[in-house]
Amino acid sequence: MTTAVLTDHERTAVQAYLRLLHTVRAAFDATPGPSGAPLPAVVPPSVLAEAEQALRAAGLAGNEEAFFRLLRSWCPTR
């Protein structure tokens, strides 16, 4: 297994993405509402904004292919 050495901005982007991913998963795993129907998934805007800012700072905004390649090299089990 190769180990990627990330810049501080890249590491921040990966960590923000993982927080966003966990937040979205938690939102979809929420218990149903009182009527039994699932509640709409809510992702706090601040979590999404953090991920977007981190991607911009790392120069990865709009370059999903490079970002996910970086993510796979740093965290291959995701």
mmCIF file of N, CA, C and O in Angstrom:
data_model
loop_
_atom_site.group_PDB
_atom_site.id
_atom_site.type_symbol
_atom_site.label_atom_id
_atom_site.label_comp_id
_atom_site.label_asym_id
_atom_site.label_seq_id
_atom_site.Cartn_x
_atom_site.Cartn_y
_atom_site.Cartn_z
ATOM 1 N N MET A 1 0.850 -1.170 0.000
ATOM 2 C CA MET A 1 0.000 0.000 0.000
ATOM 3 C C MET A 1 0.893 1.229 0.000
ATOM 4 O O MET A 1 1.827 1.326 0.766
ATOM 5 N N THR A 2 0.571 2.171 -0.879
ATOM 6 C CA THR A 2 1.330 3.409 -0.905
ATOM 7 C C THR A 2 0.701 4.407 0.055
ATOM 8 O O THR A 2 -0.494 4.364 0.319
ATOM 9 N N THR A 3 1.508 5.283 0.561
ATOM 10 C CA THR A 3 1.025 6.306 1.479
ATOM 11 C C THR A 3 1.149 7.656 0.810
ATOM 12 O O THR A 3 2.211 8.016 0.328
ATOM 13 N N ALA A 4 0.067 8.384 0.788
ATOM 14 C CA ALA A 4 0.083 9.718 0.208
ATOM 15 C C ALA A 4 0.453 10.711 1.291
ATOM 16 O O ALA A 4 0.011 10.610 2.420
ATOM 17 N N VAL A 5 1.270 11.674 0.933
ATOM 18 C CA VAL A 5 1.596 12.755 1.844
ATOM 19 C C VAL A 5 0.781 13.955 1.401
ATOM 20 O O VAL A 5 0.967 14.478 0.306
ATOM 21 N N LEU A 6 -0.140 14.356 2.247
ATOM 22 C CA LEU A 6 -1.055 15.432 1.904
ATOM 23 C C LEU A 6 -0.549 16.771 2.418
ATOM 24 O O LEU A 6 0.097 16.844 3.454
ATOM 25 N N THR A 7 -0.877 17.807 1.687
ATOM 26 C CA THR A 7 -0.629 19.145 2.202
ATOM 27 C C THR A 7 -1.665 19.419 3.293
ATOM 28 O O THR A 7 -2.659 18.692 3.425
ATOM 29 N N ASP A 8 -1.438 20.471 4.059
ATOM 30 C CA ASP A 8 -2.418 20.825 5.093
ATOM 31 C C ASP A 8 -3.785 21.112 4.480
ATOM 32 O O ASP A 8 -4.807 20.691 5.014
ATOM 33 N N HIS A 9 -3.817 21.805 3.350
ATOM 34 C CA HIS A 9 -5.095 22.110 2.694
ATOM 35 C C HIS A 9 -5.771 20.846 2.186
ATOM 36 O O HIS A 9 -6.998 20.705 2.293
ATOM 37 N N GLU A 10 -5.013 19.921 1.638
ATOM 38 C CA GLU A 10 -5.601 18.667 1.150
ATOM 39 C C GLU A 10 -6.152 17.847 2.318
ATOM 40 O O GLU A 10 -7.251 17.299 2.233
ATOM 41 N N ARG A 11 -5.399 17.778 3.399
ATOM 42 C CA ARG A 11 -5.853 17.032 4.581
ATOM 43 C C ARG A 11 -7.141 17.652 5.123
ATOM 44 O O ARG A 11 -8.095 16.942 5.450
ATOM 45 N N THR A 12 -7.191 18.965 5.185
ATOM 46 C CA THR A 12 -8.396 19.654 5.655
ATOM 47 C C THR A 12 -9.578 19.348 4.753
ATOM 48 O O THR A 12 -10.694 19.125 5.227
ATOM 49 N N ALA A 13 -9.348 19.317 3.440
ATOM 50 C CA ALA A 13 -10.427 19.011 2.491
ATOM 51 C C ALA A 13 -10.941 17.590 2.692
ATOM 52 O O ALA A 13 -12.152 17.353 2.702
ATOM 53 N N VAL A 14 -10.039 16.645 2.864
ATOM 54 C CA VAL A 14 -10.453 15.249 3.079
ATOM 55 C C VAL A 14 -11.224 15.130 4.386
ATOM 56 O O VAL A 14 -12.281 14.492 4.453
ATOM 57 N N GLN A 15 -10.739 15.754 5.438
ATOM 58 C CA GLN A 15 -11.422 15.678 6.728
ATOM 59 C C GLN A 15 -12.799 16.331 6.665
ATOM 60 O O GLN A 15 -13.771 15.798 7.210
ATOM 61 N N ALA A 16 -12.901 17.471 5.977
ATOM 62 C CA ALA A 16 -14.204 18.132 5.838
ATOM 63 C C ALA A 16 -15.167 17.263 5.041
ATOM 64 O O ALA A 16 -16.350 17.156 5.365
ATOM 65 N N TYR A 17 -14.657 16.622 3.990
ATOM 66 C CA TYR A 17 -15.499 15.717 3.195
ATOM 67 C C TYR A 17 -15.994 14.552 4.052
ATOM 68 O O TYR A 17 -17.171 14.187 3.992
ATOM 69 N N LEU A 18 -15.121 13.978 4.852
ATOM 70 C CA LEU A 18 -15.531 12.860 5.696
ATOM 71 C C LEU A 18 -16.564 13.295 6.732
ATOM 72 O O LEU A 18 -17.521 12.561 7.001
ATOM 73 N N ARG A 19 -16.408 14.503 7.302
ATOM 74 C CA ARG A 19 -17.433 15.011 8.223
ATOM 75 C C ARG A 19 -18.764 15.185 7.499
ATOM 76 O O ARG A 19 -19.822 14.840 8.021
ATOM 77 N N LEU A 20 -18.704 15.720 6.277
ATOM 78 C CA LEU A 20 -19.923 15.879 5.487
ATOM 79 C C LEU A 20 -20.559 14.518 5.205
ATOM 80 O O LEU A 20 -21.769 14.343 5.356
ATOM 81 N N LEU A 21 -19.762 13.548 4.818
ATOM 82 C CA LEU A 21 -20.266 12.206 4.540
ATOM 83 C C LEU A 21 -20.940 11.601 5.764
ATOM 84 O O LEU A 21 -22.041 11.058 5.676
ATOM 85 N N HIS A 22 -20.309 11.721 6.928
ATOM 86 C CA HIS A 22 -20.899 11.176 8.157
ATOM 87 C C HIS A 22 -22.183 11.915 8.537
ATOM 88 O O HIS A 22 -23.134 11.292 9.015
ATOM 89 N N THR A 23 -22.219 13.217 8.300
ATOM 90 C CA THR A 23 -23.424 13.992 8.593
ATOM 91 C C THR A 23 -24.580 13.554 7.706
ATOM 92 O O THR A 23 -25.707 13.373 8.168
ATOM 93 N N VAL A 24 -24.303 13.365 6.422
ATOM 94 C CA VAL A 24 -25.341 12.927 5.486
ATOM 95 C C VAL A 24 -25.820 11.530 5.850
ATOM 96 O O VAL A 24 -27.033 11.265 5.868
ATOM 97 N N ARG A 25 -24.898 10.642 6.162
ATOM 98 C CA ARG A 25 -25.310 9.284 6.568
ATOM 99 C C ARG A 25 -26.190 9.334 7.804
ATOM 100 O O ARG A 25 -27.204 8.635 7.879
ATOM 101 N N ALA A 26 -25.822 10.141 8.788
ATOM 102 C CA ALA A 26 -26.612 10.256 10.016
ATOM 103 C C ALA A 26 -27.993 10.819 9.708
ATOM 104 O O ALA A 26 -28.992 10.376 10.282
ATOM 105 N N ALA A 27 -28.054 11.789 8.798
ATOM 106 C CA ALA A 27 -29.350 12.370 8.437
ATOM 107 C C ALA A 27 -30.260 11.330 7.796
ATOM 108 O O ALA A 27 -31.461 11.285 8.077
ATOM 109 N N PHE A 28 -29.708 10.475 6.952
ATOM 110 C CA PHE A 28 -30.526 9.450 6.301
ATOM 111 C C PHE A 28 -30.856 8.290 7.230
ATOM 112 O O PHE A 28 -31.808 7.567 6.995
ATOM 113 N N ASP A 29 -30.079 8.125 8.286
ATOM 114 C CA ASP A 29 -30.347 7.061 9.252
ATOM 115 C C ASP A 29 -31.297 7.504 10.353
ATOM 116 O O ASP A 29 -31.565 6.749 11.268
ATOM 117 N N ALA A 30 -31.798 8.731 10.271
ATOM 118 C CA ALA A 30 -32.688 9.262 11.309
ATOM 119 C C ALA A 30 -33.947 8.418 11.409
ATOM 120 O O ALA A 30 -34.414 7.843 10.425
ATOM 121 N N THR A 31 -34.496 8.375 12.596
ATOM 122 C CA THR A 31 -35.723 7.604 12.802
ATOM 123 C C THR A 31 -36.889 8.285 12.094
ATOM 124 O O THR A 31 -36.886 9.505 11.897
ATOM 125 N N PRO A 32 -37.905 7.524 11.726
ATOM 126 C CA PRO A 32 -39.059 8.107 11.030
ATOM 127 C C PRO A 32 -39.777 9.138 11.902
ATOM 128 O O PRO A 32 -39.686 9.102 13.121
ATOM 129 N N GLY A 33 -40.501 10.001 11.243
ATOM 130 C CA GLY A 33 -41.299 11.002 11.945
ATOM 131 C C GLY A 33 -42.503 10.359 12.597
ATOM 132 O O GLY A 33 -42.710 9.137 12.517
ATOM 133 N N PRO A 34 -43.330 11.167 13.261
ATOM 134 C CA PRO A 34 -44.496 10.635 13.996
ATOM 135 C C PRO A 34 -45.467 9.857 13.109
ATOM 136 O O PRO A 34 -46.107 8.926 13.561
ATOM 137 N N SER A 35 -45.574 10.220 11.855
ATOM 138 C CA SER A 35 -46.510 9.521 10.972
ATOM 139 C C SER A 35 -45.910 8.226 10.422
ATOM 140 O O SER A 35 -46.578 7.502 9.697
ATOM 141 N N GLY A 36 -44.665 7.958 10.749
ATOM 142 C CA GLY A 36 -43.997 6.773 10.223
ATOM 143 C C GLY A 36 -43.250 7.035 8.936
ATOM 144 O O GLY A 36 -42.467 6.222 8.480
ATOM 145 N N ALA A 37 -43.510 8.184 8.347
ATOM 146 C CA ALA A 37 -42.806 8.547 7.115
ATOM 147 C C ALA A 37 -41.409 9.051 7.470
ATOM 148 O O ALA A 37 -41.215 9.666 8.517
ATOM 149 N N PRO A 38 -40.439 8.777 6.621
ATOM 150 C CA PRO A 38 -39.088 9.250 6.917
ATOM 151 C C PRO A 38 -39.034 10.775 6.892
ATOM 152 O O PRO A 38 -39.734 11.427 6.111
ATOM 153 N N LEU A 39 -38.246 11.319 7.787
ATOM 154 C CA LEU A 39 -38.041 12.762 7.813
ATOM 155 C C LEU A 39 -37.098 13.144 6.675
ATOM 156 O O LEU A 39 -36.244 12.347 6.278
ATOM 157 N N PRO A 40 -37.239 14.341 6.144
ATOM 158 C CA PRO A 40 -36.302 14.751 5.088
ATOM 159 C C PRO A 40 -34.893 14.865 5.654
ATOM 160 O O PRO A 40 -34.707 15.280 6.804
ATOM 161 N N ALA A 41 -33.930 14.463 4.871
ATOM 162 C CA ALA A 41 -32.536 14.555 5.305
ATOM 163 C C ALA A 41 -32.141 16.018 5.373
ATOM 164 O O ALA A 41 -32.386 16.787 4.448
ATOM 165 N N VAL A 42 -31.561 16.409 6.489
ATOM 166 C CA VAL A 42 -31.135 17.790 6.676
ATOM 167 C C VAL A 42 -29.644 17.806 6.935
ATOM 168 O O VAL A 42 -29.159 17.147 7.854
ATOM 169 N N VAL A 43 -28.940 18.524 6.091
ATOM 170 C CA VAL A 43 -27.498 18.699 6.274
ATOM 171 C C VAL A 43 -27.289 20.162 6.630
ATOM 172 O O VAL A 43 -27.672 21.048 5.859
ATOM 173 N N PRO A 44 -26.724 20.433 7.802
ATOM 174 C CA PRO A 44 -26.510 21.825 8.185
ATOM 175 C C PRO A 44 -25.689 22.564 7.127
ATOM 176 O O PRO A 44 -24.662 22.051 6.668
ATOM 177 N N PRO A 45 -26.124 23.738 6.733
ATOM 178 C CA PRO A 45 -25.386 24.503 5.721
ATOM 179 C C PRO A 45 -23.927 24.737 6.101
ATOM 180 O O PRO A 45 -23.059 24.788 5.239
ATOM 181 N N SER A 46 -23.649 24.847 7.389
ATOM 182 C CA SER A 46 -22.264 25.095 7.814
ATOM 183 C C SER A 46 -21.349 23.921 7.479
ATOM 184 O O SER A 46 -20.177 24.115 7.145
ATOM 185 N N VAL A 47 -21.879 22.696 7.530
ATOM 186 C CA VAL A 47 -21.069 21.519 7.208
ATOM 187 C C VAL A 47 -20.743 21.503 5.719
ATOM 188 O O VAL A 47 -19.608 21.244 5.315
ATOM 189 N N LEU A 48 -21.735 21.809 4.899
ATOM 190 C CA LEU A 48 -21.524 21.866 3.462
ATOM 191 C C LEU A 48 -20.577 23.011 3.105
ATOM 192 O O LEU A 48 -19.660 22.849 2.285
ATOM 193 N N ALA A 49 -20.760 24.161 3.727
ATOM 194 C CA ALA A 49 -19.895 25.319 3.461
ATOM 195 C C ALA A 49 -18.453 25.019 3.850
ATOM 196 O O ALA A 49 -17.515 25.415 3.146
ATOM 197 N N GLU A 50 -18.266 24.314 4.965
ATOM 198 C CA GLU A 50 -16.908 23.956 5.396
ATOM 199 C C GLU A 50 -16.225 23.084 4.347
ATOM 200 O O GLU A 50 -15.066 23.301 4.004
ATOM 201 N N ALA A 51 -16.948 22.105 3.831
ATOM 202 C CA ALA A 51 -16.375 21.216 2.818
ATOM 203 C C ALA A 51 -16.052 21.986 1.541
ATOM 204 O O ALA A 51 -14.983 21.801 0.949
ATOM 205 N N GLU A 52 -16.958 22.861 1.121
ATOM 206 C CA GLU A 52 -16.717 23.639 -0.091
ATOM 207 C C GLU A 52 -15.510 24.562 0.062
ATOM 208 O O GLU A 52 -14.678 24.669 -0.829
ATOM 209 N N GLN A 53 -15.390 25.225 1.206
ATOM 210 C CA GLN A 53 -14.258 26.120 1.449
ATOM 211 C C GLN A 53 -12.952 25.330 1.483
ATOM 212 O O GLN A 53 -11.934 25.765 0.932
ATOM 213 N N ALA A 54 -12.971 24.174 2.109
ATOM 214 C CA ALA A 54 -11.755 23.355 2.190
ATOM 215 C C ALA A 54 -11.321 22.892 0.800
ATOM 216 O O ALA A 54 -10.126 22.870 0.491
ATOM 217 N N LEU A 55 -12.276 22.524 -0.045
ATOM 218 C CA LEU A 55 -11.944 22.121 -1.415
ATOM 219 C C LEU A 55 -11.342 23.290 -2.197
ATOM 220 O O LEU A 55 -10.358 23.117 -2.919
ATOM 221 N N ARG A 56 -11.931 24.484 -2.035
ATOM 222 C CA ARG A 56 -11.383 25.667 -2.719
ATOM 223 C C ARG A 56 -9.965 25.954 -2.251
ATOM 224 O O ARG A 56 -9.072 26.227 -3.057
ATOM 225 N N ALA A 57 -9.733 25.907 -0.943
ATOM 226 C CA ALA A 57 -8.409 26.207 -0.389
ATOM 227 C C ALA A 57 -7.354 25.212 -0.870
ATOM 228 O O ALA A 57 -6.188 25.570 -1.033
ATOM 229 N N ALA A 58 -7.768 23.976 -1.116
ATOM 230 C CA ALA A 58 -6.831 22.943 -1.584
ATOM 231 C C ALA A 58 -6.690 22.954 -3.101
ATOM 232 O O ALA A 58 -5.942 22.163 -3.662
ATOM 233 N N GLY A 59 -7.431 23.830 -3.780
ATOM 234 C CA GLY A 59 -7.374 23.881 -5.236
ATOM 235 C C GLY A 59 -8.089 22.721 -5.895
ATOM 236 O O GLY A 59 -7.801 22.355 -7.035
ATOM 237 N N LEU A 60 -9.044 22.133 -5.187
ATOM 238 C CA LEU A 60 -9.743 20.950 -5.693
ATOM 239 C C LEU A 60 -11.192 21.223 -6.066
ATOM 240 O O LEU A 60 -11.892 20.315 -6.501
ATOM 241 N N ALA A 61 -11.663 22.448 -5.909
ATOM 242 C CA ALA A 61 -13.048 22.763 -6.265
ATOM 243 C C ALA A 61 -13.243 22.552 -7.756
ATOM 244 O O ALA A 61 -12.458 23.021 -8.571
ATOM 245 N N GLY A 62 -14.281 21.813 -8.117
ATOM 246 C CA GLY A 62 -14.563 21.549 -9.524
ATOM 247 C C GLY A 62 -13.700 20.459 -10.128
ATOM 248 O O GLY A 62 -13.776 20.197 -11.319
ATOM 249 N N ASN A 63 -12.884 19.822 -9.317
ATOM 250 C CA ASN A 63 -12.012 18.763 -9.824
ATOM 251 C C ASN A 63 -12.244 17.503 -8.989
ATOM 252 O O ASN A 63 -11.372 17.060 -8.243
ATOM 253 N N GLU A 64 -13.450 16.957 -9.116
ATOM 254 C CA GLU A 64 -13.830 15.811 -8.303
ATOM 255 C C GLU A 64 -12.948 14.601 -8.541
ATOM 256 O O GLU A 64 -12.637 13.857 -7.617
ATOM 257 N N GLU A 65 -12.530 14.392 -9.771
ATOM 258 C CA GLU A 65 -11.687 13.231 -10.073
ATOM 259 C C GLU A 65 -10.396 13.274 -9.264
ATOM 260 O O GLU A 65 -10.004 12.287 -8.641
ATOM 261 N N ALA A 66 -9.740 14.416 -9.242
ATOM 262 C CA ALA A 66 -8.493 14.551 -8.477
ATOM 263 C C ALA A 66 -8.761 14.413 -6.987
ATOM 264 O O ALA A 66 -7.991 13.773 -6.263
ATOM 265 N N PHE A 67 -9.871 14.985 -6.519
ATOM 266 C CA PHE A 67 -10.186 14.897 -5.103
ATOM 267 C C PHE A 67 -10.432 13.461 -4.672
ATOM 268 O O PHE A 67 -9.892 13.002 -3.670
ATOM 269 N N PHE A 68 -11.237 12.715 -5.427
ATOM 270 C CA PHE A 68 -11.533 11.340 -5.023
ATOM 271 C C PHE A 68 -10.313 10.431 -5.176
ATOM 272 O O PHE A 68 -10.153 9.483 -4.413
ATOM 273 N N ARG A 69 -9.454 10.722 -6.107
ATOM 274 C CA ARG A 69 -8.192 9.975 -6.208
ATOM 275 C C ARG A 69 -7.355 10.228 -4.947
ATOM 276 O O ARG A 69 -6.798 9.310 -4.358
ATOM 277 N N LEU A 70 -7.297 11.478 -4.519
ATOM 278 C CA LEU A 70 -6.591 11.847 -3.297
ATOM 279 C C LEU A 70 -7.221 11.162 -2.089
ATOM 280 O O LEU A 70 -6.525 10.598 -1.239
ATOM 281 N N LEU A 71 -8.530 11.182 -2.027
ATOM 282 C CA LEU A 71 -9.255 10.553 -0.911
ATOM 283 C C LEU A 71 -8.964 9.054 -0.859
ATOM 284 O O LEU A 71 -8.685 8.509 0.207
ATOM 285 N N ARG A 72 -9.020 8.379 -2.012
ATOM 286 C CA ARG A 72 -8.740 6.936 -2.034
ATOM 287 C C ARG A 72 -7.306 6.626 -1.599
ATOM 288 O O ARG A 72 -7.061 5.637 -0.935
ATOM 289 N N SER A 73 -6.353 7.484 -1.968
ATOM 290 C CA SER A 73 -4.966 7.215 -1.605
ATOM 291 C C SER A 73 -4.739 7.451 -0.114
ATOM 292 O O SER A 73 -3.877 6.809 0.488
ATOM 293 N N TRP A 74 -5.494 8.365 0.482
ATOM 294 C CA TRP A 74 -5.298 8.678 1.888
ATOM 295 C C TRP A 74 -6.136 7.803 2.797
ATOM 296 O O TRP A 74 -5.746 7.470 3.897
ATOM 297 N N CYS A 75 -7.280 7.395 2.315
ATOM 298 C CA CYS A 75 -8.230 6.644 3.144
ATOM 299 C C CYS A 75 -8.836 5.536 2.270
ATOM 300 O O CYS A 75 -10.006 5.620 1.889
ATOM 301 N N PRO A 76 -8.066 4.500 1.940
ATOM 302 C CA PRO A 76 -8.520 3.511 0.962
ATOM 303 C C PRO A 76 -9.729 2.689 1.347
ATOM 304 O O PRO A 76 -10.344 2.067 0.501
ATOM 305 N N THR A 77 -10.134 2.668 2.609
ATOM 306 C CA THR A 77 -11.284 1.860 3.005
ATOM 307 C C THR A 77 -12.600 2.590 2.843
ATOM 308 O O THR A 77 -13.643 2.031 3.108
ATOM 309 N N ARG A 78 -12.607 3.837 2.425
ATOM 310 C CA ARG A 78 -13.843 4.616 2.257
ATOM 311 C C ARG A 78 -14.411 4.423 0.887
ATOM 312 O O ARG A 78 -13.812 4.260 -0.068
#
